[in-house]
Short mmCIF file of C-alpha atoms and ligand atoms in Angstrom, two decimals:
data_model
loop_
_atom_site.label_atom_id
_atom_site.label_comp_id
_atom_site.label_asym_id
_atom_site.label_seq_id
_atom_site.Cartn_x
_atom_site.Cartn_y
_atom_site.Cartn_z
CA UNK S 19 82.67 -11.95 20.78
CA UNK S 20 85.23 -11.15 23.36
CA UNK S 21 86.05 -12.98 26.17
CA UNK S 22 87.36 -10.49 28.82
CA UNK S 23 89.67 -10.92 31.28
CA UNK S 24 88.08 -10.32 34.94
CA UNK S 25 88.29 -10.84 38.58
CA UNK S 26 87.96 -9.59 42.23
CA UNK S 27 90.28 -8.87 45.03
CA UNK S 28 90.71 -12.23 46.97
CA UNK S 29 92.45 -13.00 50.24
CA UNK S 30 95.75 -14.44 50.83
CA UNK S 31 96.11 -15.90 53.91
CA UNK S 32 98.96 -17.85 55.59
CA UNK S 33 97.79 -20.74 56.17
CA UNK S 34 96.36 -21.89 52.40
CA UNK S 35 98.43 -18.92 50.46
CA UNK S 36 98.20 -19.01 46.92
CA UNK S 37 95.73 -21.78 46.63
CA UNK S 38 93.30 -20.22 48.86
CA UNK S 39 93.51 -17.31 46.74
CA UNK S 40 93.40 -19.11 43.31
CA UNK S 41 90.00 -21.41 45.22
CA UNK S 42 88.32 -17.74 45.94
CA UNK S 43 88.73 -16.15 42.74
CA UNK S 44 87.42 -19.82 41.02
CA UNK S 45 84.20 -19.42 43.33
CA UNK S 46 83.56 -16.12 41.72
CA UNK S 47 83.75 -17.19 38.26
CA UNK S 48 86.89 -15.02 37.81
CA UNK S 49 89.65 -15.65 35.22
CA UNK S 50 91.97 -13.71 36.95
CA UNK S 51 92.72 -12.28 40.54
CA UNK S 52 94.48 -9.96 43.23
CA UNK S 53 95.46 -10.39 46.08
CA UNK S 54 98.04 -8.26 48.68
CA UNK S 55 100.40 -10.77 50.12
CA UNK S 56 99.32 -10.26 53.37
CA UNK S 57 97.17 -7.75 54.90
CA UNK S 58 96.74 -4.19 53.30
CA UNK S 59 97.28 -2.15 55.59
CA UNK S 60 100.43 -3.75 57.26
CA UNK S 61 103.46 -5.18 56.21
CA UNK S 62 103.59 -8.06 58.27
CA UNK S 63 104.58 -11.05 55.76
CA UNK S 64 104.28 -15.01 56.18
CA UNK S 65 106.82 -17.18 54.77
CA UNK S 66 106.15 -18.80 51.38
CA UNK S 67 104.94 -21.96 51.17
CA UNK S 68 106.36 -23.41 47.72
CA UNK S 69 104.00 -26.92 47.84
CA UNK S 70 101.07 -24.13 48.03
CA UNK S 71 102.13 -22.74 45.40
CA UNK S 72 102.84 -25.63 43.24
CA UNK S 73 99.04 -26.92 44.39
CA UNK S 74 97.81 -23.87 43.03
CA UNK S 75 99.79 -23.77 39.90
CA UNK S 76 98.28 -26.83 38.78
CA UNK S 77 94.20 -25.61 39.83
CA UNK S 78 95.18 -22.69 37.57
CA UNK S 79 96.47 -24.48 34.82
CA UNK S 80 93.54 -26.91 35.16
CA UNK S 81 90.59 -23.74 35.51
CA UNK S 82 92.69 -21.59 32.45
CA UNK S 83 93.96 -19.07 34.63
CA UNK S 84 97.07 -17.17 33.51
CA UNK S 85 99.55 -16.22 35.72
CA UNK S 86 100.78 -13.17 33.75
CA UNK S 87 97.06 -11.69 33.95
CA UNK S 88 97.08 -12.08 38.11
CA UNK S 89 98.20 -8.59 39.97
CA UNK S 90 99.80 -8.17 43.37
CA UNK S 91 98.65 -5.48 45.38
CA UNK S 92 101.77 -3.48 47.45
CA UNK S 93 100.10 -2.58 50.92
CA UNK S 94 98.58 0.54 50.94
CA UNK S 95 100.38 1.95 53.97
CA UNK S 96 103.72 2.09 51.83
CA UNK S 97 105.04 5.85 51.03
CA UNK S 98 107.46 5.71 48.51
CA UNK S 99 106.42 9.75 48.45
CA UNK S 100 108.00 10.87 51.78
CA UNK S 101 111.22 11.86 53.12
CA UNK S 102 111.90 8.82 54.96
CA UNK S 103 111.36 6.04 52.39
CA UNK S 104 114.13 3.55 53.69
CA UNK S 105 111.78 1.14 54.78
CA UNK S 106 109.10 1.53 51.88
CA UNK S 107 112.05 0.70 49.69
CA UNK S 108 113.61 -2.33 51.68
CA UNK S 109 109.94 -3.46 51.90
CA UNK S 110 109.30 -3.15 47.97
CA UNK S 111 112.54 -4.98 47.40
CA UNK S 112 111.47 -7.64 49.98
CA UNK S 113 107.62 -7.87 47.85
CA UNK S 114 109.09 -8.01 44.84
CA UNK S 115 110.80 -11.10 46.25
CA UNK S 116 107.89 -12.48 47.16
CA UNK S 117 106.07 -11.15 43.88
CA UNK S 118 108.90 -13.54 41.80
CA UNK S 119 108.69 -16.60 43.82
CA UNK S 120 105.68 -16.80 43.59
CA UNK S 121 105.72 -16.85 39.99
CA UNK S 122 104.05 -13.45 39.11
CA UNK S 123 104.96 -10.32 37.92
CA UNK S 124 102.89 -7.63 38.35
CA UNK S 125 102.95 -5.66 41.26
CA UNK S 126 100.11 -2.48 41.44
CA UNK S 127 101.88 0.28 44.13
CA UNK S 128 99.72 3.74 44.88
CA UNK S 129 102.63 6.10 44.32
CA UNK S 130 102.63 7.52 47.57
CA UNK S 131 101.86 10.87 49.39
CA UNK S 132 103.78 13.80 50.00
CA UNK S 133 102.51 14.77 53.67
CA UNK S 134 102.66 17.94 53.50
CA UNK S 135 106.26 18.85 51.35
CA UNK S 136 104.79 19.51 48.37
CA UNK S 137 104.37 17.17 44.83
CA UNK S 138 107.71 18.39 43.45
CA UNK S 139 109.50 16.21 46.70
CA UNK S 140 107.07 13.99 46.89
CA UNK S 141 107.43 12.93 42.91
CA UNK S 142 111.13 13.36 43.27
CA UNK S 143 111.20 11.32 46.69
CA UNK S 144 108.96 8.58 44.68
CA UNK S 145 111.07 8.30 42.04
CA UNK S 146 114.54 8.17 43.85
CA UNK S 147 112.82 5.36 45.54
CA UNK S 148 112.10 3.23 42.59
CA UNK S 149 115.67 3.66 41.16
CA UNK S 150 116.45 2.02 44.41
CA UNK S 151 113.95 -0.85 43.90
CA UNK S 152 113.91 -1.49 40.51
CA UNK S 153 117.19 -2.66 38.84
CA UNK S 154 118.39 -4.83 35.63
CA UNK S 155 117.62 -7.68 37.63
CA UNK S 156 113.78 -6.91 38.41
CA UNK S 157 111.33 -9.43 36.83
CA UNK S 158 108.25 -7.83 38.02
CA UNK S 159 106.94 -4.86 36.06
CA UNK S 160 105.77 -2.18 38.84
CA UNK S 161 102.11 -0.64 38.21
CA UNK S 162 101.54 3.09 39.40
CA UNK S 163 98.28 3.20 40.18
CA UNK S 164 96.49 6.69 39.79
CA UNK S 165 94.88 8.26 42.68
CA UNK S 166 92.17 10.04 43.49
CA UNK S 167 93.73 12.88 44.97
CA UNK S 168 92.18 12.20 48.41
CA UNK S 169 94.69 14.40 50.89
CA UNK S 170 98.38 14.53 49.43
CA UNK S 171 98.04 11.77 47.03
CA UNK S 172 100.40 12.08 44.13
CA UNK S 173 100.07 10.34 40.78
CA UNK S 174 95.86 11.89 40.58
CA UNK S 175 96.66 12.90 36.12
CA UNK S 176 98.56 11.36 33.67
CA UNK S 177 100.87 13.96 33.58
CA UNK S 178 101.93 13.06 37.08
CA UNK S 179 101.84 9.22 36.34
CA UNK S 180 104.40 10.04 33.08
CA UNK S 181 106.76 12.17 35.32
CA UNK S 182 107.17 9.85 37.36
CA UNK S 183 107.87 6.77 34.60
CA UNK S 184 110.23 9.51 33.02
CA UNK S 185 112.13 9.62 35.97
CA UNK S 186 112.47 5.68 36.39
CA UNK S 187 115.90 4.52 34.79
CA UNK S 188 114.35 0.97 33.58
CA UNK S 189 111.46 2.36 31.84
CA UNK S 190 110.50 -1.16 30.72
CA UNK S 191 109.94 -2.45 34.07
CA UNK S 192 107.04 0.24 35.08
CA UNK S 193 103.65 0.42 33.83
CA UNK S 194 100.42 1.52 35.10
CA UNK S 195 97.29 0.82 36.49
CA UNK S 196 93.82 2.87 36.22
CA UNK S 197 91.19 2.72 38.84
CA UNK S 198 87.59 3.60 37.55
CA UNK S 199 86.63 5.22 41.00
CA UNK S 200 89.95 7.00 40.96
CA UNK S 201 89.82 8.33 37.99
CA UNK S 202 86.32 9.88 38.62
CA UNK S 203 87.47 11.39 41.81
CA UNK S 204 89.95 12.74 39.94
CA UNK S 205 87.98 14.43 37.48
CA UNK S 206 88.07 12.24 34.75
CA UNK S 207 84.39 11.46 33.28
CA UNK S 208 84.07 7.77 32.62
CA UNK S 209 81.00 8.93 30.63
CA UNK S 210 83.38 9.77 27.82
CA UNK S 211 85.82 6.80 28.02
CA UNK S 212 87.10 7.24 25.14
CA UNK S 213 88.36 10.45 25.77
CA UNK S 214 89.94 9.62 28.86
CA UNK S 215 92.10 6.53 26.75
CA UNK S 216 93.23 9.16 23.82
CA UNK S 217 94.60 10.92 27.15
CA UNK S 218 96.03 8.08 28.40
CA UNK S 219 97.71 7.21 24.55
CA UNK S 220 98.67 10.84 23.53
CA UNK S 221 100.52 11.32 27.49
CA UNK S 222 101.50 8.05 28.72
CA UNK S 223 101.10 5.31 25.57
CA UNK S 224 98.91 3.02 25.88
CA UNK S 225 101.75 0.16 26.02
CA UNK S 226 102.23 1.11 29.85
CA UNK S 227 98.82 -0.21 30.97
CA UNK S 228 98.76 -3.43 32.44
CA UNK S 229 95.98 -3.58 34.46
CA UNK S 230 91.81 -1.86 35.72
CA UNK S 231 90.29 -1.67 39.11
CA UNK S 232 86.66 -1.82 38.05
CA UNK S 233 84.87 0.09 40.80
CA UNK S 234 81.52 2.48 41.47
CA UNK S 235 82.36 5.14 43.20
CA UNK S 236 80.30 6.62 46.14
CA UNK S 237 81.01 10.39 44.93
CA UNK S 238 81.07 12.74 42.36
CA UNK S 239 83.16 13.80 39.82
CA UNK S 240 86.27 15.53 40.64
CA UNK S 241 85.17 14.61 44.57
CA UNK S 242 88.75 13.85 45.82
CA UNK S 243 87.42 11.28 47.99
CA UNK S 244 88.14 7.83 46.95
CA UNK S 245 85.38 5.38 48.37
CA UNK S 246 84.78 2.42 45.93
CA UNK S 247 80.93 1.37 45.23
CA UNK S 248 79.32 -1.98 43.91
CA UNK S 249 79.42 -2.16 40.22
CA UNK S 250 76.39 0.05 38.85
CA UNK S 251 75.39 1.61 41.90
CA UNK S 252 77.47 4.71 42.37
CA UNK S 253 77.72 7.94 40.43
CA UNK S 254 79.45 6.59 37.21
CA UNK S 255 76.66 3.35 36.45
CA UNK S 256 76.37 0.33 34.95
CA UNK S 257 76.66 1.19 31.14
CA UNK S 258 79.90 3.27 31.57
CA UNK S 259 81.81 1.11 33.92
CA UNK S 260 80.45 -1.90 30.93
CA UNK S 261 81.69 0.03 28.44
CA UNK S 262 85.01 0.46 30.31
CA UNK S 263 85.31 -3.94 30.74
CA UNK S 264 84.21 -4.34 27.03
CA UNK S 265 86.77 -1.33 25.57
CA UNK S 266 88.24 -2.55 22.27
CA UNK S 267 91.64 -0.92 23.30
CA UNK S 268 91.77 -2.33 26.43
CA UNK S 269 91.24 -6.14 24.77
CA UNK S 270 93.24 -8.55 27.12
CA UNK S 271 94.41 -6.11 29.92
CA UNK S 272 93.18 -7.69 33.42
CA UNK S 273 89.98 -5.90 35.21
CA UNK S 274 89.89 -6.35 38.62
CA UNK S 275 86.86 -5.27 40.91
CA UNK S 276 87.25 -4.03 44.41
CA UNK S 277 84.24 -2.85 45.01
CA UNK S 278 83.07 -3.02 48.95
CA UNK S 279 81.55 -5.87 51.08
CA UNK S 280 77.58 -6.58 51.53
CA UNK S 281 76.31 -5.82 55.00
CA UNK S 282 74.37 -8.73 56.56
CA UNK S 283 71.14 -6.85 56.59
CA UNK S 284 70.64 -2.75 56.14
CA UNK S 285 71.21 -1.57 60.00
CA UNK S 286 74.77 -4.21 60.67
CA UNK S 287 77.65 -1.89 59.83
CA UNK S 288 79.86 -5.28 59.42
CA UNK S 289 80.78 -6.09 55.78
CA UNK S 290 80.69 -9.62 55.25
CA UNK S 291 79.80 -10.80 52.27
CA UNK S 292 82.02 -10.62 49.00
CA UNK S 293 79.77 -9.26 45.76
CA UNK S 294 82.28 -10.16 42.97
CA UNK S 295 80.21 -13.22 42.27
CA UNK S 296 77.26 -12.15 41.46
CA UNK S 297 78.69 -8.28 40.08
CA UNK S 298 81.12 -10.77 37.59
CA UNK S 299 78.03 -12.53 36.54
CA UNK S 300 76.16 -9.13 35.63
CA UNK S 301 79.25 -8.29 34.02
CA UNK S 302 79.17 -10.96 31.45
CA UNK S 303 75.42 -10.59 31.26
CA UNK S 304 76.17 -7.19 30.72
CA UNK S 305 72.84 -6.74 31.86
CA UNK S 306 72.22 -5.11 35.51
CA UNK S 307 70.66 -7.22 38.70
CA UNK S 308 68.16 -4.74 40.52
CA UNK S 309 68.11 -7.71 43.47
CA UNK S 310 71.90 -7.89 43.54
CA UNK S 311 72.31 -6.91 47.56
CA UNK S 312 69.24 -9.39 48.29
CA UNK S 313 70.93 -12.01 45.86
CA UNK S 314 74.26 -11.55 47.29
CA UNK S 315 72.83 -11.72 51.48
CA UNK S 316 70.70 -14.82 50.62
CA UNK S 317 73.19 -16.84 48.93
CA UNK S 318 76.06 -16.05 51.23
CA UNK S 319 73.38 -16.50 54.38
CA UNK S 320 72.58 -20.29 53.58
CA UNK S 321 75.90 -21.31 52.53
FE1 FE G 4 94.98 0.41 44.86
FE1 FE G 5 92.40 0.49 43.01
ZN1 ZN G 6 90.59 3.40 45.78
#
Protein backbone atom coordinates (compact mmCIF):
# COMPACT_ATOMS: atom_id res chain seq x y z
CA UNK A 1 0.00 0.00 0.00
CA UNK A 2 1.07 3.49 -0.73
CA UNK A 3 -0.67 6.41 -0.12
CA UNK A 4 0.49 9.00 -2.76
CA UNK A 5 0.73 12.38 -2.54
CA UNK A 6 -1.65 14.23 -5.23
CA UNK A 7 -3.41 17.27 -6.29
CA UNK A 8 -4.55 19.80 -9.00
CA UNK A 9 -3.78 23.32 -9.86
CA UNK A 10 -6.29 25.50 -7.80
CA UNK A 11 -6.98 29.21 -7.89
CA UNK A 12 -5.81 31.86 -5.65
CA UNK A 13 -7.78 34.65 -5.65
CA UNK A 14 -7.70 37.93 -3.65
CA UNK A 15 -10.42 38.02 -2.03
CA UNK A 16 -10.39 34.32 -0.06
CA UNK A 17 -6.40 33.71 -0.79
CA UNK A 18 -5.03 30.80 0.71
CA UNK A 19 -8.19 29.39 2.08
CA UNK A 20 -9.95 29.49 -1.11
CA UNK A 21 -7.19 27.61 -2.47
CA UNK A 22 -6.78 25.05 0.42
CA UNK A 23 -11.28 24.76 0.09
CA UNK A 24 -10.64 23.88 -3.86
CA UNK A 25 -8.02 21.43 -3.61
CA UNK A 26 -10.27 19.71 -0.42
CA UNK A 27 -13.28 19.52 -3.04
CA UNK A 28 -11.09 17.48 -5.26
CA UNK A 29 -10.04 15.01 -2.84
CA UNK A 30 -6.44 16.30 -3.14
CA UNK A 31 -3.76 16.01 -0.41
CA UNK A 32 -1.82 18.56 -1.79
CA UNK A 33 -2.08 21.68 -4.19
CA UNK A 34 -0.73 24.58 -6.52
CA UNK A 35 -1.57 27.47 -7.00
CA UNK A 36 0.27 30.84 -8.80
CA UNK A 37 -0.20 33.69 -6.45
CA UNK A 38 -2.09 35.53 -8.69
CA UNK A 39 -2.80 35.13 -12.24
CA UNK A 40 -0.33 33.20 -14.61
CA UNK A 41 0.20 35.09 -17.03
CA UNK A 42 0.70 38.51 -15.18
CA UNK A 43 2.42 39.68 -12.36
CA UNK A 44 -0.07 41.71 -10.87
CA UNK A 45 0.00 40.69 -6.97
CA UNK A 46 -2.67 41.31 -4.07
CA UNK A 47 -1.56 41.99 -0.69
CA UNK A 48 -1.44 39.11 1.81
CA UNK A 49 -4.00 38.57 3.97
CA UNK A 50 -2.33 36.89 7.20
CA UNK A 51 -6.02 35.96 9.04
CA UNK A 52 -6.51 34.00 5.53
CA UNK A 53 -3.82 32.42 5.96
CA UNK A 54 -4.03 31.50 9.51
CA UNK A 55 -7.90 30.24 8.53
CA UNK A 56 -6.37 28.06 6.15
CA UNK A 57 -3.57 26.80 8.22
CA UNK A 58 -5.87 25.35 10.56
CA UNK A 59 -8.43 23.56 7.49
CA UNK A 60 -5.07 22.05 6.49
CA UNK A 61 -4.00 20.87 9.64
CA UNK A 62 -7.55 19.64 10.28
CA UNK A 63 -7.91 17.76 6.39
CA UNK A 64 -3.87 16.38 6.80
CA UNK A 65 -2.52 18.57 4.34
CA UNK A 66 1.21 19.36 4.53
CA UNK A 67 2.48 22.49 3.81
CA UNK A 68 5.96 21.33 2.68
CA UNK A 69 4.16 19.06 -0.09
CA UNK A 70 2.11 22.39 -1.55
CA UNK A 71 4.06 24.12 -4.73
CA UNK A 72 3.89 27.72 -5.89
CA UNK A 73 3.76 28.29 -9.39
CA UNK A 74 6.13 31.57 -10.65
CA UNK A 75 3.96 33.18 -13.54
CA UNK A 76 4.71 31.91 -16.68
CA UNK A 77 5.41 35.23 -18.40
CA UNK A 78 8.73 35.55 -16.25
CA UNK A 79 12.16 35.29 -18.42
CA UNK A 80 14.86 34.79 -16.26
CA UNK A 81 16.50 33.64 -19.91
CA UNK A 82 16.74 37.09 -21.61
CA UNK A 83 18.94 39.98 -21.70
CA UNK A 84 16.82 42.20 -19.77
CA UNK A 85 16.00 40.17 -16.62
CA UNK A 86 15.89 43.17 -14.05
CA UNK A 87 12.40 42.88 -13.52
CA UNK A 88 12.07 38.92 -13.66
CA UNK A 89 14.59 39.09 -10.86
CA UNK A 90 13.04 41.95 -8.64
CA UNK A 91 9.77 40.03 -9.30
CA UNK A 92 11.25 36.51 -8.11
CA UNK A 93 12.67 38.25 -5.08
CA UNK A 94 9.26 39.93 -4.48
CA UNK A 95 7.44 35.95 -4.92
CA UNK A 96 9.70 34.49 -2.93
CA UNK A 97 8.47 37.00 -0.35
CA UNK A 98 5.27 36.12 -0.78
CA UNK A 99 6.24 32.27 -1.18
CA UNK A 100 7.73 32.63 2.78
CA UNK A 101 4.92 34.45 4.30
CA UNK A 102 2.85 32.46 3.36
CA UNK A 103 4.45 29.66 4.96
CA UNK A 104 5.65 27.57 1.91
CA UNK A 105 8.61 26.81 0.26
CA UNK A 106 8.55 25.59 -2.93
CA UNK A 107 8.44 27.68 -5.75
CA UNK A 108 8.23 25.73 -9.54
CA UNK A 109 9.85 28.60 -12.22
CA UNK A 110 10.03 27.47 -16.21
CA UNK A 111 13.63 28.52 -16.70
CA UNK A 112 13.01 30.91 -19.25
CA UNK A 113 13.60 31.48 -23.05
CA UNK A 114 16.34 32.79 -24.91
CA UNK A 115 14.39 34.79 -27.78
CA UNK A 116 16.40 34.38 -30.22
CA UNK A 117 20.35 34.76 -28.59
CA UNK A 118 21.05 31.46 -28.42
CA UNK A 119 20.98 28.69 -25.18
CA UNK A 120 24.58 29.49 -24.23
CA UNK A 121 23.11 33.38 -23.15
CA UNK A 122 20.08 32.32 -22.41
CA UNK A 123 21.49 29.54 -19.69
CA UNK A 124 24.12 32.01 -18.71
CA UNK A 125 21.46 34.98 -18.50
CA UNK A 126 19.24 32.36 -16.33
CA UNK A 127 21.70 31.60 -14.11
CA UNK A 128 23.20 35.14 -13.40
CA UNK A 129 19.65 35.75 -12.54
CA UNK A 130 19.24 33.25 -9.84
CA UNK A 131 22.58 34.24 -8.14
CA UNK A 132 20.72 37.46 -7.90
CA UNK A 133 17.58 35.87 -6.36
CA UNK A 134 18.69 33.26 -4.40
CA UNK A 135 21.00 34.07 -1.43
CA UNK A 136 22.00 32.53 2.20
CA UNK A 137 18.94 33.96 3.33
CA UNK A 138 16.40 32.16 0.84
CA UNK A 139 13.97 29.73 2.57
CA UNK A 140 12.26 28.61 -0.48
CA UNK A 141 13.94 25.92 -2.56
CA UNK A 142 13.45 27.08 -6.40
CA UNK A 143 12.10 24.18 -8.84
CA UNK A 144 13.34 24.34 -12.59
CA UNK A 145 10.82 22.96 -14.32
CA UNK A 146 11.77 21.16 -17.70
CA UNK A 147 10.30 22.28 -20.86
CA UNK A 148 9.09 21.05 -23.73
CA UNK A 149 11.15 22.84 -26.04
CA UNK A 150 8.17 24.68 -27.59
CA UNK A 151 10.05 27.90 -29.43
CA UNK A 152 13.30 28.97 -27.43
CA UNK A 153 12.55 27.21 -24.30
CA UNK A 154 15.63 26.32 -22.35
CA UNK A 155 15.89 23.69 -19.64
CA UNK A 156 13.99 20.79 -22.50
CA UNK A 157 17.10 17.66 -21.08
CA UNK A 158 18.61 17.07 -18.01
CA UNK A 159 21.73 18.09 -19.15
CA UNK A 160 20.38 21.60 -19.50
CA UNK A 161 18.43 21.41 -16.11
CA UNK A 162 22.11 20.31 -14.36
CA UNK A 163 23.96 23.25 -16.09
CA UNK A 164 22.00 25.38 -14.92
CA UNK A 165 21.93 23.98 -10.97
CA UNK A 166 25.83 23.86 -11.56
CA UNK A 167 25.88 27.32 -12.15
CA UNK A 168 23.66 28.32 -9.01
CA UNK A 169 26.06 29.27 -6.01
CA UNK A 170 23.48 27.79 -3.24
CA UNK A 171 23.08 24.51 -4.77
CA UNK A 172 20.89 23.46 -1.83
CA UNK A 173 18.27 25.90 -2.45
CA UNK A 174 17.38 24.62 -6.23
CA UNK A 175 15.72 21.55 -7.20
CA UNK A 176 13.58 20.46 -9.93
CA UNK A 177 10.40 19.74 -11.22
CA UNK A 178 9.32 17.18 -14.15
CA UNK A 179 6.27 17.67 -16.20
CA UNK A 180 4.89 14.36 -17.81
CA UNK A 181 3.63 16.30 -20.98
CA UNK A 182 6.95 18.08 -21.08
CA UNK A 183 8.95 15.51 -20.93
CA UNK A 184 7.16 13.70 -23.85
CA UNK A 185 7.41 16.73 -25.99
CA UNK A 186 10.71 16.60 -25.28
CA UNK A 187 11.43 13.27 -26.38
CA UNK A 188 11.45 11.44 -23.40
CA UNK A 189 9.12 8.15 -23.62
CA UNK A 190 7.07 7.86 -20.48
CA UNK A 191 6.52 4.30 -21.79
CA UNK A 192 9.87 3.44 -20.31
CA UNK A 193 9.76 5.42 -17.01
CA UNK A 194 12.16 3.88 -15.62
CA UNK A 195 14.60 4.77 -17.98
CA UNK A 196 13.83 8.25 -18.00
CA UNK A 197 14.47 8.27 -13.73
CA UNK A 198 18.06 6.34 -14.15
CA UNK A 199 18.53 9.59 -16.45
CA UNK A 200 17.32 11.77 -14.11
CA UNK A 201 19.69 9.86 -11.08
CA UNK A 202 22.89 9.22 -13.20
CA UNK A 203 22.68 13.41 -14.54
CA UNK A 204 20.91 15.34 -12.03
CA UNK A 205 20.46 12.95 -8.62
CA UNK A 206 17.50 12.13 -7.79
CA UNK A 207 17.74 14.30 -4.39
CA UNK A 208 16.91 17.49 -6.61
CA UNK A 209 13.32 16.44 -7.39
CA UNK A 210 10.76 17.94 -5.45
CA UNK A 211 7.88 17.86 -7.30
CA UNK A 212 5.45 16.12 -10.91
CA UNK A 213 3.01 17.84 -13.13
CA UNK A 214 0.90 14.82 -14.01
CA UNK A 215 -0.45 15.67 -17.46
CA UNK A 216 -1.67 13.88 -21.03
CA UNK A 217 -0.33 15.44 -23.59
CA UNK A 218 -2.19 16.33 -26.87
CA UNK A 219 1.01 15.37 -29.11
CA UNK A 220 3.54 13.11 -29.88
CA UNK A 221 6.72 12.27 -28.82
CA UNK A 222 9.48 14.60 -29.32
CA UNK A 223 6.46 17.12 -30.70
CA UNK A 224 7.91 20.37 -29.18
CA UNK A 225 4.55 21.57 -28.57
CA UNK A 226 3.52 21.59 -25.05
CA UNK A 227 -0.41 21.31 -24.79
CA UNK A 228 -1.44 19.38 -21.59
CA UNK A 229 -4.38 16.61 -21.98
CA UNK A 230 -6.83 14.99 -19.35
CA UNK A 231 -5.22 12.17 -17.58
CA UNK A 232 -5.42 8.99 -19.99
CA UNK A 233 -6.56 10.60 -22.96
CA UNK A 234 -3.56 11.88 -24.84
CA UNK A 235 -0.66 10.12 -26.52
CA UNK A 236 1.18 8.80 -23.35
CA UNK A 237 -2.26 6.89 -21.52
CA UNK A 238 -3.54 5.88 -18.55
CA UNK A 239 -1.15 2.97 -17.49
CA UNK A 240 2.08 5.03 -18.05
CA UNK A 241 1.10 8.28 -16.55
CA UNK A 242 -0.24 5.46 -13.38
CA UNK A 243 2.84 4.04 -13.38
CA UNK A 244 4.52 7.46 -13.19
CA UNK A 245 2.00 8.50 -9.70
CA UNK A 246 2.67 4.96 -8.22
CA UNK A 247 6.81 5.02 -9.00
CA UNK A 248 8.58 3.46 -6.01
CA UNK A 249 11.39 6.14 -6.41
CA UNK A 250 9.28 8.85 -6.55
CA UNK A 251 7.46 7.66 -2.97
CA UNK A 252 6.39 11.01 -1.23
CA UNK A 253 7.36 13.63 -3.94
CA UNK A 254 4.05 15.81 -4.66
CA UNK A 255 2.08 15.08 -8.16
CA UNK A 256 0.26 17.75 -9.30
CA UNK A 257 -2.22 17.59 -12.37
CA UNK A 258 -2.79 20.43 -14.72
CA UNK A 259 -4.45 18.94 -17.14
CA UNK A 260 -7.10 21.35 -19.17
CA UNK A 261 -10.73 22.42 -18.39
CA UNK A 262 -14.06 20.45 -19.60
CA UNK A 263 -16.03 22.32 -22.21
CA UNK A 264 -19.73 22.71 -21.31
CA UNK A 265 -20.88 20.55 -24.14
CA UNK A 266 -18.66 19.42 -27.46
CA UNK A 267 -19.30 22.66 -29.85
CA UNK A 268 -18.68 25.65 -26.58
CA UNK A 269 -15.00 26.48 -26.93
CA UNK A 270 -15.25 27.89 -23.12
CA UNK A 271 -13.47 25.67 -20.54
CA UNK A 272 -15.34 25.62 -17.49
CA UNK A 273 -15.30 22.88 -15.62
CA UNK A 274 -12.22 21.63 -13.46
CA UNK A 275 -11.54 17.56 -14.07
CA UNK A 276 -9.09 17.00 -11.13
CA UNK A 277 -11.97 15.55 -9.19
CA UNK A 278 -13.01 12.99 -10.89
CA UNK A 279 -9.19 12.33 -12.86
CA UNK A 280 -7.85 12.14 -8.80
CA UNK A 281 -10.52 9.64 -8.16
CA UNK A 282 -9.44 7.38 -11.27
CA UNK A 283 -6.12 7.91 -10.03
CA UNK A 284 -6.57 6.14 -6.79
CA UNK A 285 -8.84 3.68 -8.51
CA UNK A 286 -6.13 3.31 -10.73
CA UNK A 287 -8.66 2.13 -12.92
CA UNK A 288 -9.77 4.43 -16.06
CA UNK A 289 -13.48 6.24 -16.34
CA UNK A 290 -14.56 5.86 -20.14
CA UNK A 291 -17.63 8.50 -19.02
CA UNK A 292 -15.16 10.88 -17.39
CA UNK A 293 -16.10 14.17 -19.74
CA UNK A 294 -19.96 13.17 -19.28
CA UNK A 295 -19.23 12.59 -15.44
CA UNK A 296 -17.32 15.68 -15.09
CA UNK A 297 -20.25 18.13 -17.33
CA UNK A 298 -23.12 16.52 -15.31
CA UNK A 299 -21.82 16.93 -11.95
CA UNK A 300 -20.43 20.39 -12.42
CA UNK A 301 -23.92 21.30 -14.49
CA UNK A 302 -26.30 20.63 -11.40
CA UNK A 303 -24.14 21.94 -8.79
FE1 LIG B 1 4.86 24.96 -15.40
FE1 LIG C 1 3.97 21.93 -15.71
ZN1 LIG D 1 3.17 22.67 -19.98
Amino acid sequence: MQDIIIGSHVSFNKNTQLLGSVKEALSYGANTFMFYTGAPQNTSRSVIDQNLTKEADLLMKKSGIDKLAVIIHAPYIINLANQNNEFAIDFLKAEIKRVESLGFNKLVLHPGSHVGQGRVIGINNIIDGLNKVINAETKVIVCLETMAGKGTELGINFEEVKTIIDGVNYKDKIGVCLDTCHLNDAGYDIGHFDKIIEDFSNIIGLEKLYCVHINDSKNELNAHKDRHENFGFGTIGFDNLIKVIYHSKLKGIPKILETPYITKDDTSKERLYPPYKFEIEAIRNKKINDHLIEDIRNYYSLS
